[in-house]
Amino acid sequence: MTARYTARHRTNVVATALALAATTVGLGWLALILGSLLWQGFSGLSLRVFTEMTPPPGSSGGLLNPIVGSLILTVLAVAIGTPVGILAGTYLAEYGRHDRLSSVVRFINDILLSAPSIVVGLFIYEIMVAPMGHFSGWAGGVALAMLVIPVVVRTTEDMLTLVPNALREAATSIGLPRSLTITRICYRAARAGMVTGVLLAVARISGETAPLLFTSLNNQFWSPNLNAPMASLPVVIFQFALSPYKDWQSLAWTGALIITLAVLALSITARALVPSGKQS
Amino acid sequence: MDPARRRSVVDVALQEAGVVSVEGAAARAKVLDRLRLGDAAFRQMTRAAAVGVLLLLSGVIVSLVAGSLPAFRTFGFGFLVSERWNPVTDNFGALPAIYGTVLTSAIAMLIAVPVGLMIAFFLTELCPPWLRRPIGIAIELLAGVPSIIYGIWGLFIFAPFLQGTLQPFLIGTLGHVPGIAALFSGPPYGIGMLTAGLILAIMVLPFVTSISRDVFEAVPPVLKEAAYGVGCTTWEVVRYVVLPYARVGVIGGVMLGLGRALGETMAVTFVIGNAHRISASLLAPGTTISATIANEFTEAVGDLYTSSLIALGLILFVITFIVLAVARYMLMRIERRIG
């Protein structure tokens, strides 16, 4: 009996130690990545990064055009994706909470949420780039919008579902039509959560590279023209990191740092917007 | 109908009482009509957007199938099992890319799942409460770090490190063990299948951890308390009460992570080596479906080359679709049980 007890105790100690080790190693590893990112990225960070264009190989320069390109593409994607996402999420939560269409859409949306983004790039290439005959900022924006939509649909639906029914009943009882109940009452009640959804979507797309590789491509020069290929931070990082030039590699690290800081800032803001009791 | 004549009982009543004039009633009916129209329009707009989401997915499938038709027409079923990839002679086969995709994801899950489960175990049972929230938040933030960051880190820091330490060690030790020697043969390149698998493991670790933790936390405390009450150790509670109860959810979470790993592009493209061959050695360079597309699509000349790459995309989409569908189904089951 004692031997058995000792064995059980030993197993428990070993398992506990393993769990501790796993946590230390897992978190340590991730900390290591962020640490080396900070180290490498900050060493190349200077004002020139934000004021100069991407340089030709062998000379120094900045990341102004890809930063601006990324901003334009993100704004475009949010402008296209958010309305569609909010409307679809509204249908799921308000009109068809239990109908067949909604359950299918919900399922498909979940699939789109984690579908490989490179496939989205291929799709947009097929329907936009190939017919238009050239790569363009429009195509990149639409590709990113396809990644925005599922995130916004999901959070909009979740947040609208949290709005108490009493609010809707009260609005209806004073004669407010349904559309106004939704836009004036429910949206207002769920606003923080819906903004969070958009912020999360922006965080998601700001580092996406794969769907941009063959939609907006890249551009060495200053070009805010949406009909032409457009530079973006992730694609420039990809190109520069794989190049043999030291200057380019160092710029790639700096770009990676900028993206990571932006994404972390966005996720933290999004988290702060939603009261901690609501999530989890 | 003339809006002035469409008066409700209320309007008539009010008018009888001398409160509202005929013009007032007409204006009121007009407003009501506009509201009714707006209501219907808004409803149809939301419905159209919901249908639009469906159309997006069907659009993806249709366009991929259409784009890959030339490749499948030329190579037939052989495309899936052929090992050749030669742009010069226009001869393509998907097997090396499929093999690389499956192998790197398998390595990733082999590492990420046990580690992720152990971290979830730590977070739910062992961790002091004040530490629980910070660690949980850190893990969720890390799940949002873009994959290109993992890729660039893998290329510049992790691969050279592996080349200098782990890989020579593996070749020196496991490389001489009969049976598995072939897995660890060849020179230490730094980049290759094993490196890509390890990077993927780090990348999916936050996903697996946060979902497992959520599922573990959903286990009713009564069950755990009962187990502790009859004298179980912490490990026994987790192993025999929490894990069986949370099994479906954990499998769903793992499948979700697997879906990410299979479709992941940037973290892999940097460190896989882009070699279209199937090597026995884990240390050798290879390729995955997504890495092939990312590396070659813009440089592909000729319809057959492009079409073959799109066909690869279709294969990837089908694989991930199945994996994600199963994951969602499993997670839906556990949600129903909790809710």
XYZ file of C-alpha atoms in Angstrom:
619
model
C 0.000 0.000 0.000
C 2.736 2.434 0.938
C 4.694 1.536 -2.178
C 1.664 2.269 -4.313
C 1.116 5.553 -2.561
C 4.745 6.519 -3.114
C 4.474 5.634 -6.796
C 1.355 7.752 -7.216
C 2.990 10.601 -5.398
C 6.065 10.313 -7.577
C 3.976 10.373 -10.778
C 2.267 13.466 -9.497
C 5.551 15.213 -8.759
C 6.933 14.283 -12.171
C 3.787 15.507 -13.961
C 3.783 18.738 -11.995
C 7.435 19.316 -12.795
C 6.743 18.630 -16.483
C 3.888 21.123 -16.501
C 6.112 23.742 -14.925
C 8.862 22.970 -17.395
C 6.453 23.164 -20.336
C 5.210 26.559 -19.190
C 8.715 27.883 -18.654
C 9.999 26.570 -21.964
C 6.919 27.615 -23.933
C 6.735 31.122 -22.560
C 10.504 31.459 -22.491
C 10.730 30.523 -26.131
C 8.111 33.044 -27.108
C 9.845 35.671 -24.958
C 13.084 34.823 -26.743
C 11.486 35.547 -30.105
C 10.110 38.889 -28.975
C 13.402 39.712 -27.269
C 15.520 39.112 -30.340
C 12.962 40.986 -32.422
C 13.284 44.021 -30.155
C 17.068 43.733 -30.137
C 17.454 43.430 -33.899
C 14.655 45.820 -34.750
C 15.659 48.677 -32.472
C 19.230 48.677 -33.707
C 17.967 49.678 -37.149
C 15.270 52.052 -35.955
C 15.784 55.713 -36.737
C 13.855 58.653 -38.065
C 15.019 57.816 -41.587
C 12.908 54.670 -41.495
C 9.794 56.843 -41.505
C 10.968 59.534 -43.913
C 12.803 57.733 -46.720
C 11.832 55.326 -49.465
C 13.004 51.735 -49.680
C 16.589 51.831 -50.928
C 18.180 49.988 -53.829
C 20.448 47.159 -52.638
C 23.636 48.283 -51.003
C 22.522 51.711 -49.830
C 20.583 52.874 -46.835
C 17.043 54.122 -46.811
C 13.741 53.822 -45.030
C 10.371 52.174 -45.165
C 8.136 55.155 -45.910
C 6.445 53.786 -49.018
C 5.652 50.336 -47.568
C 4.352 51.888 -44.335
C 2.047 54.218 -46.266
C 1.101 51.359 -48.601
C 0.185 49.148 -45.666
C -1.921 51.923 -44.171
C -3.768 52.500 -47.459
C -4.398 48.780 -47.954
C -5.615 48.388 -44.375
C -7.996 51.347 -44.638
C -9.314 49.984 -47.927
C -9.808 46.515 -46.465
C -11.604 47.857 -43.403
C -13.757 50.162 -45.541
C -14.873 47.233 -47.688
C -14.969 44.497 -45.077
C -16.533 46.198 -42.063
C -19.953 47.125 -43.531
C -20.392 43.697 -45.082
C -19.253 41.994 -41.885
C -21.498 44.070 -39.626
C -24.547 43.554 -41.853
C -23.988 39.808 -42.064
C -23.385 39.606 -38.318
C -26.596 41.585 -37.777
C -28.555 39.104 -39.833
C -27.138 36.197 -37.833
C -27.903 37.787 -34.467
C -31.111 39.740 -35.117
C -33.111 38.335 -37.999
C -32.175 34.731 -38.468
C -30.864 33.664 -35.111
C -32.245 30.170 -35.482
C -32.908 29.693 -39.184
C -31.140 27.353 -41.541
C -29.316 30.029 -43.531
C -27.737 31.359 -40.346
C -26.374 28.052 -39.184
C -24.824 27.452 -42.599
C -23.371 30.972 -42.720
C -22.059 30.619 -39.180
C -20.280 27.383 -40.096
C -18.847 28.776 -43.344
C -17.742 31.920 -41.540
C -15.845 29.855 -38.985
C -14.099 28.049 -41.831
C -13.200 31.353 -43.516
C -11.912 32.607 -40.170
C -9.041 30.141 -40.241
C -8.790 29.309 -43.932
C -5.250 29.560 -45.338
C -4.738 33.168 -46.343
C -2.631 32.224 -49.347
C -5.712 30.617 -50.888
C -7.496 33.964 -50.526
C -4.612 35.494 -52.469
C -5.047 32.925 -55.244
C -8.793 33.613 -55.371
C -8.348 37.372 -55.703
C -5.640 36.801 -58.307
C -8.115 34.738 -60.308
C -11.023 37.157 -60.098
C -9.236 40.535 -60.090
C -5.602 40.467 -61.126
C -5.929 38.103 -64.084
C -8.962 39.867 -65.666
C -7.480 43.330 -65.047
C -4.180 42.222 -66.461
C -2.011 43.773 -63.756
C -1.335 43.707 -60.036
C -2.985 46.508 -58.116
C -3.566 48.040 -54.720
C -7.296 47.433 -55.200
C -6.724 43.699 -55.438
C -4.601 43.749 -52.281
C -7.250 45.693 -50.398
C -10.013 43.326 -51.462
C -7.880 40.313 -50.515
C -7.378 41.754 -47.040
C -11.086 42.632 -46.836
C -11.833 38.931 -47.261
C -9.884 38.331 -44.057
C -11.625 41.207 -42.257
C -15.149 40.002 -42.994
C -15.164 36.750 -40.966
C -13.633 38.423 -37.893
C -16.183 41.255 -37.957
C -19.105 38.888 -38.617
C -18.125 36.786 -35.642
C -17.639 39.601 -33.118
C -20.719 41.516 -34.321
C -22.882 38.453 -33.869
C -21.398 37.633 -30.465
C -21.804 41.189 -29.199
C -25.358 41.631 -30.504
C -26.335 38.348 -28.872
C -25.176 39.786 -25.553
C -27.576 42.744 -25.829
C -30.477 42.033 -23.445
C -33.802 41.316 -25.117
C -35.562 43.723 -22.761
C -33.944 46.596 -24.673
C -35.391 45.344 -27.960
C -38.808 44.779 -26.406
C -38.847 48.247 -24.891
C -37.944 49.799 -28.248
C -40.604 47.822 -30.070
C -43.241 48.697 -27.486
C -42.853 52.413 -28.106
C -43.320 51.749 -31.807
C -39.764 51.779 -33.126
C -39.432 49.748 -36.330
C -37.043 46.831 -36.210
C -34.321 48.376 -38.345
C -34.217 51.426 -36.072
C -34.249 49.218 -32.982
C -31.145 47.525 -34.314
C -29.271 50.569 -35.544
C -30.219 52.977 -32.746
C -30.477 50.672 -29.754
C -28.619 47.402 -30.281
C -25.636 48.845 -32.144
C -25.250 51.456 -29.463
C -25.350 48.882 -26.696
C -22.855 46.645 -28.493
C -20.624 49.418 -29.803
C -17.520 48.700 -27.717
C -17.561 45.059 -28.710
C -18.064 45.822 -32.373
C -15.176 48.300 -32.384
C -13.090 45.590 -30.738
C -13.954 43.275 -33.602
C -12.736 45.796 -36.160
C -9.523 46.388 -34.185
C -8.888 42.641 -33.998
C -9.480 42.407 -37.725
C -6.959 45.190 -38.347
C -4.476 43.405 -36.091
C -5.053 40.249 -38.066
C -4.492 41.775 -41.497
C -1.651 44.134 -40.670
C 0.853 41.287 -40.670
C -0.674 39.252 -43.467
C 1.790 38.626 -46.247
C 0.542 35.656 -48.201
C -2.588 37.234 -49.716
C -0.620 40.297 -50.839
C 2.209 38.493 -52.623
C 0.310 38.194 -55.863
C -2.391 40.811 -55.522
C -0.787 44.128 -54.614
C 2.711 42.740 -55.258
C 5.324 45.327 -54.308
C 6.587 48.691 -55.435
C 10.058 50.121 -54.975
C 8.811 53.654 -55.420
C 6.389 56.124 -53.905
C 3.042 55.244 -55.412
C -0.300 55.984 -53.804
C -2.033 54.902 -57.029
C -4.433 52.071 -56.189
C -4.449 50.926 -59.791
C -0.746 50.129 -59.705
C 1.232 47.608 -57.678
C 1.603 48.868 -54.124
C 4.301 48.312 -51.532
C 3.315 46.930 -48.147
C 5.359 46.274 -45.037
C 4.956 42.481 -44.872
C 5.849 41.936 -48.518
C 8.869 44.228 -48.218
C 9.982 42.324 -45.108
C 9.644 39.077 -47.027
C 11.659 40.359 -49.969
C 14.325 42.112 -47.907
C 14.820 39.305 -45.386
C 15.502 36.785 -48.132
C 17.943 39.117 -49.888
C 21.712 38.807 -49.398
C 22.145 42.519 -48.580
C 22.856 43.554 -44.992
C 21.037 46.909 -45.305
C 17.897 45.215 -46.564
C 18.003 42.554 -43.869
C 18.330 45.171 -41.164
C 15.358 47.088 -42.635
C 13.379 43.829 -42.642
C 13.979 43.454 -38.899
C 12.925 47.038 -38.283
C 9.784 46.516 -40.363
C 9.011 43.354 -38.394
C 9.382 45.300 -35.161
C 7.027 48.040 -36.372
C 4.379 45.497 -37.369
C 4.649 43.602 -34.096
C 4.377 46.746 -31.995
C 1.376 47.879 -34.039
C -0.339 44.507 -33.683
C 0.337 44.313 -29.939
C -0.927 47.872 -29.445
C -4.091 47.053 -31.388
C -4.782 43.863 -29.449
C -4.183 45.553 -26.110
C -6.509 48.434 -27.055
C -9.137 45.968 -28.227
C -8.805 44.090 -24.938
C -9.103 47.272 -22.889
C -12.303 48.275 -24.703
C -14.229 45.215 -23.604
C -14.816 44.992 -19.864
C -13.018 41.891 -18.629
C -16.208 40.363 -17.266
C -17.764 40.071 -20.725
C -15.129 38.016 -22.469
C -13.649 34.584 -21.786
C -53.330 53.557 -52.552
C -53.533 57.205 -51.732
C -51.687 57.688 -48.448
C -54.351 60.102 -47.202
C -56.963 57.375 -47.345
C -54.887 54.763 -45.603
C -55.646 55.807 -42.129
C -55.482 53.634 -39.142
C -58.136 53.422 -36.501
C -56.039 55.631 -34.311
C -55.917 58.345 -36.957
C -59.668 58.218 -37.402
C -60.168 58.355 -33.669
C -57.827 61.272 -33.279
C -59.430 63.092 -36.155
C -62.920 62.574 -34.705
C -61.666 64.077 -31.520
C -60.446 66.998 -33.556
C -56.789 66.507 -32.639
C -55.237 65.713 -36.025
C -56.186 67.156 -39.359
C -56.492 65.146 -42.583
C -53.125 66.528 -43.710
C -51.559 65.357 -40.465
C -52.866 61.853 -41.016
C -51.565 61.835 -44.576
C -48.130 62.927 -43.420
C -48.167 60.285 -40.742
C -49.065 57.546 -43.204
C -46.248 58.715 -45.446
C -43.747 58.493 -42.632
C -44.995 55.052 -41.683
C -44.668 53.902 -45.273
C -41.126 55.155 -45.438
C -40.260 53.411 -42.207
C -41.795 50.167 -43.441
C -39.798 50.409 -46.660
C -36.608 51.182 -44.766
C -37.264 48.273 -42.464
C -37.636 45.830 -45.321
C -34.615 47.275 -47.114
C -32.422 46.934 -44.038
C -33.537 43.380 -43.487
C -32.781 42.483 -47.084
C -29.390 44.197 -46.870
C -28.329 42.143 -43.870
C -29.630 39.023 -45.538
C -27.705 39.836 -48.701
C -24.516 40.299 -46.670
C -25.032 36.937 -44.972
C -25.581 35.272 -48.331
C -22.509 37.154 -49.551
C -20.373 35.343 -46.986
C -21.628 32.069 -48.426
C -20.902 33.289 -51.945
C -17.343 34.193 -50.930
C -16.590 30.611 -49.999
C -18.311 29.176 -53.059
C -16.453 31.748 -55.147
C -13.146 30.564 -53.714
C -13.973 26.953 -54.500
C -15.290 27.653 -58.001
C -12.352 29.852 -58.978
C -9.794 27.373 -57.636
C -11.442 24.469 -59.435
C -11.656 26.475 -62.661
C -8.035 27.588 -62.343
C -6.735 24.115 -61.661
C -8.645 22.413 -64.470
C -5.803 22.671 -67.062
C -3.384 20.994 -64.648
C -5.756 18.184 -63.739
C -6.719 17.718 -67.389
C -3.071 17.360 -68.385
C -1.797 15.229 -65.532
C -4.987 13.583 -64.327
C -4.940 11.839 -61.011
C -1.188 11.411 -61.412
C -0.765 15.029 -60.324
C -1.429 13.973 -56.751
C 1.123 11.174 -56.674
C 3.828 12.422 -59.017
C 7.112 13.509 -57.527
C 8.302 15.581 -60.482
C 8.305 19.357 -60.457
C 10.004 20.659 -63.531
C 9.000 24.086 -64.891
C 11.363 23.697 -67.849
C 9.637 20.627 -69.268
C 6.235 21.688 -67.921
C 5.925 18.570 -65.825
C 4.347 18.938 -62.423
C 3.370 16.740 -59.497
C 2.093 17.651 -56.062
C 3.465 14.831 -53.928
C 6.591 16.532 -52.499
C 4.572 19.582 -51.492
C 1.792 17.511 -49.915
C 4.393 15.387 -48.126
C 6.167 18.474 -46.785
C 2.911 20.050 -45.652
C 1.817 16.943 -43.790
C 5.257 16.218 -42.306
C 5.943 19.735 -41.014
C 2.450 19.956 -39.528
C 2.889 16.545 -37.908
C 6.180 17.604 -36.291
C 4.517 20.820 -35.127
C 1.549 19.055 -33.556
C 3.742 16.358 -31.947
C 5.505 19.104 -30.019
C 2.805 21.738 -29.587
C 0.020 19.453 -28.355
C 1.754 17.905 -25.307
C 3.427 21.190 -24.390
C 0.196 23.133 -24.880
C -1.783 20.646 -22.776
C 0.815 20.765 -20.022
C 0.714 24.576 -19.988
C -3.093 24.420 -19.814
C -2.737 21.942 -16.930
C -0.376 24.351 -15.192
C -2.652 27.337 -15.767
C -5.829 25.689 -14.532
C -4.594 23.562 -11.628
C -1.175 24.655 -10.405
C -0.770 28.316 -11.187
C -1.259 30.778 -8.326
C -4.339 32.895 -9.126
C -2.482 36.206 -9.357
C -0.255 34.801 -12.110
C -3.081 33.193 -14.082
C -4.394 36.299 -15.809
C -1.034 37.765 -16.922
C 0.096 34.454 -18.405
C -3.268 33.935 -20.084
C -3.150 37.404 -21.624
C 0.460 36.926 -22.742
C -0.477 33.715 -24.518
C -3.434 35.325 -26.256
C -1.332 38.287 -27.376
C 1.273 35.919 -28.773
C -1.412 34.128 -30.760
C -1.870 37.426 -32.592
C 1.770 37.972 -33.561
C 1.911 37.779 -37.371
C 3.485 34.661 -38.789
C 6.068 36.577 -40.782
C 7.722 37.472 -37.461
C 8.193 33.793 -36.682
C 9.529 33.322 -40.192
C 12.166 36.043 -40.010
C 13.222 34.871 -36.546
C 13.482 31.321 -37.817
C 15.623 32.339 -40.767
C 18.121 34.600 -39.005
C 18.358 33.198 -35.503
C 16.814 29.788 -35.118
C 18.172 28.101 -38.270
C 21.815 29.087 -37.672
C 21.419 28.007 -34.051
C 20.055 24.590 -35.101
C 22.787 24.226 -37.675
C 25.436 24.794 -35.041
C 24.018 22.760 -32.162
C 20.926 20.562 -32.355
C 21.366 19.181 -35.852
C 25.002 17.988 -35.506
C 23.963 16.476 -32.198
C 21.022 14.624 -33.780
C 23.205 13.397 -36.650
C 25.857 12.275 -34.178
C 23.498 10.377 -31.880
C 20.165 9.390 -33.450
C 21.851 9.290 -36.862
C 23.568 6.060 -35.789
C 20.557 4.348 -34.269
C 19.435 1.573 -36.617
C 15.919 2.038 -37.941
C 15.720 5.788 -37.558
C 19.211 6.621 -38.842
C 17.797 7.686 -42.215
C 15.633 10.319 -40.552
C 18.690 12.137 -39.239
C 21.186 11.672 -42.048
C 22.816 14.226 -44.294
C 24.564 17.503 -43.580
C 23.097 20.038 -41.124
C 21.683 22.708 -43.434
C 20.009 24.683 -40.695
C 16.918 25.178 -42.825
C 14.753 22.195 -43.694
C 11.731 20.158 -42.669
C 12.641 19.845 -38.996
C 13.292 23.576 -38.621
C 10.001 24.402 -40.337
C 8.186 21.943 -38.085
C 9.723 23.465 -34.961
C 8.828 27.002 -36.031
C 5.268 25.883 -36.729
C 5.177 24.279 -33.294
C 6.045 27.580 -31.638
C 3.470 29.313 -33.770
C 0.512 27.042 -33.007
C 1.439 26.644 -29.334
C -0.579 29.711 -28.229
C -3.670 28.474 -30.118
C -3.552 25.003 -28.637
C -2.823 26.360 -25.153
C -5.579 28.951 -25.042
C -8.266 26.616 -26.378
C -7.232 23.759 -24.049
C -7.257 26.160 -21.117
C -10.765 27.358 -21.991
C -11.981 23.786 -22.300
C -10.284 22.721 -19.035
C -11.880 25.635 -17.236
C -15.291 24.559 -18.457
C -15.078 21.288 -16.488
C -17.601 21.552 -13.624
C -15.726 22.122 -10.348
C -17.955 19.536 -8.632
C -16.346 16.762 -10.666
C -12.842 17.850 -9.720
C -13.756 18.379 -6.100
C -15.274 14.908 -5.948
C -12.071 13.424 -7.369
C -9.931 15.338 -4.887
C -12.344 14.234 -2.175
C -11.664 10.550 -2.776
C -7.938 11.241 -2.554
C -6.766 11.741 -6.140
C -3.519 13.596 -6.732
C -3.564 16.706 -8.922
C -2.199 14.755 -11.864
C -4.790 12.016 -11.438
C -7.573 14.590 -11.398
C -6.301 16.055 -14.658
C -5.594 12.713 -16.274
C -8.751 10.835 -15.262
C -11.360 13.567 -14.758
C -10.476 16.763 -16.630
C -8.992 15.225 -19.801
C -11.772 12.690 -20.436
C -14.418 15.335 -19.806
C -12.689 17.876 -22.041
C -11.629 15.363 -24.704
C -13.901 16.512 -27.493
C -13.002 20.157 -26.952
C -9.295 19.413 -26.809
C -9.478 17.466 -30.062
C -11.381 20.371 -31.616
C -8.700 22.798 -30.433
C -5.931 20.563 -31.738
C -7.624 20.285 -35.125
C -7.989 24.062 -35.221
C -4.251 24.371 -34.563
C -3.595 21.750 -37.216
C -5.654 23.753 -39.698
C -3.458 26.765 -38.983
C -0.271 24.741 -39.320
C -1.300 23.173 -42.623
C -2.149 26.483 -44.250
C 0.625 28.546 -42.694
C 2.717 30.258 -45.315
C 5.189 32.833 -44.106
C 6.588 31.066 -41.042
C 7.427 28.098 -43.245
C 8.510 29.722 -46.500
C 11.558 31.318 -44.868
C 13.025 28.124 -43.462
C 11.821 25.203 -45.603
C 14.450 25.478 -48.352
C 12.013 25.142 -51.264
C 13.315 21.858 -52.678
C 10.839 19.743 -54.633
C 11.915 16.340 -53.488
C 11.020 13.826 -50.855
C 13.975 13.022 -48.645
C 14.001 10.444 -45.907
C 15.955 12.828 -43.714
C 14.076 15.311 -41.550
C 17.061 17.629 -41.792
C 16.870 17.946 -45.573
C 15.245 20.931 -47.275
C 11.792 20.321 -48.683
C 8.748 22.338 -49.531
C 5.126 22.719 -48.556
C 2.095 23.609 -50.631
C 1.864 27.144 -49.310
C 5.622 27.750 -49.554
C 5.636 26.574 -53.177
C 2.810 28.926 -54.087
C 4.370 31.859 -52.223
C 7.775 31.322 -53.799
C 6.830 30.527 -57.361
C 3.468 32.043 -58.229
C 4.631 35.473 -59.381
C 7.454 33.918 -61.374
C 5.341 31.230 -62.979
C 5.355 31.517 -66.763
C 2.950 29.547 -68.891
C -0.609 28.520 -68.191
C 0.237 25.009 -67.086
C 2.703 26.189 -64.426
C 0.202 28.710 -63.015
C -2.583 26.170 -63.181
C -0.478 23.590 -61.332
C 0.159 26.091 -58.552
C -3.557 26.871 -58.324
C -4.228 23.123 -58.213
C -1.861 22.949 -55.229
C -3.907 25.719 -53.629
C -7.081 23.727 -54.235
C -5.566 20.638 -52.581
C -4.497 22.723 -49.581
C -7.948 24.258 -49.348
C -9.671 20.880 -49.439
C -7.360 19.456 -46.742
C -7.757 22.429 -44.410
C -11.499 22.602 -45.080
C -11.924 19.029 -43.871
C -9.699 19.548 -40.825
C -11.416 22.821 -39.864
C -14.888 21.399 -40.424
C -14.119 18.516 -38.067
C -12.635 20.962 -35.536
C -15.716 23.182 -35.631
C -18.011 20.202 -35.310
C -16.153 18.998 -32.218
C -16.048 22.448 -30.610
C -19.733 22.925 -31.377
C -20.519 19.684 -29.566
C -18.729 20.778 -26.421
C -20.282 24.242 -26.590
C -23.712 22.666 -26.676
C -22.829 20.592 -23.636
C -21.642 23.618 -21.676
C -24.370 25.988 -22.820
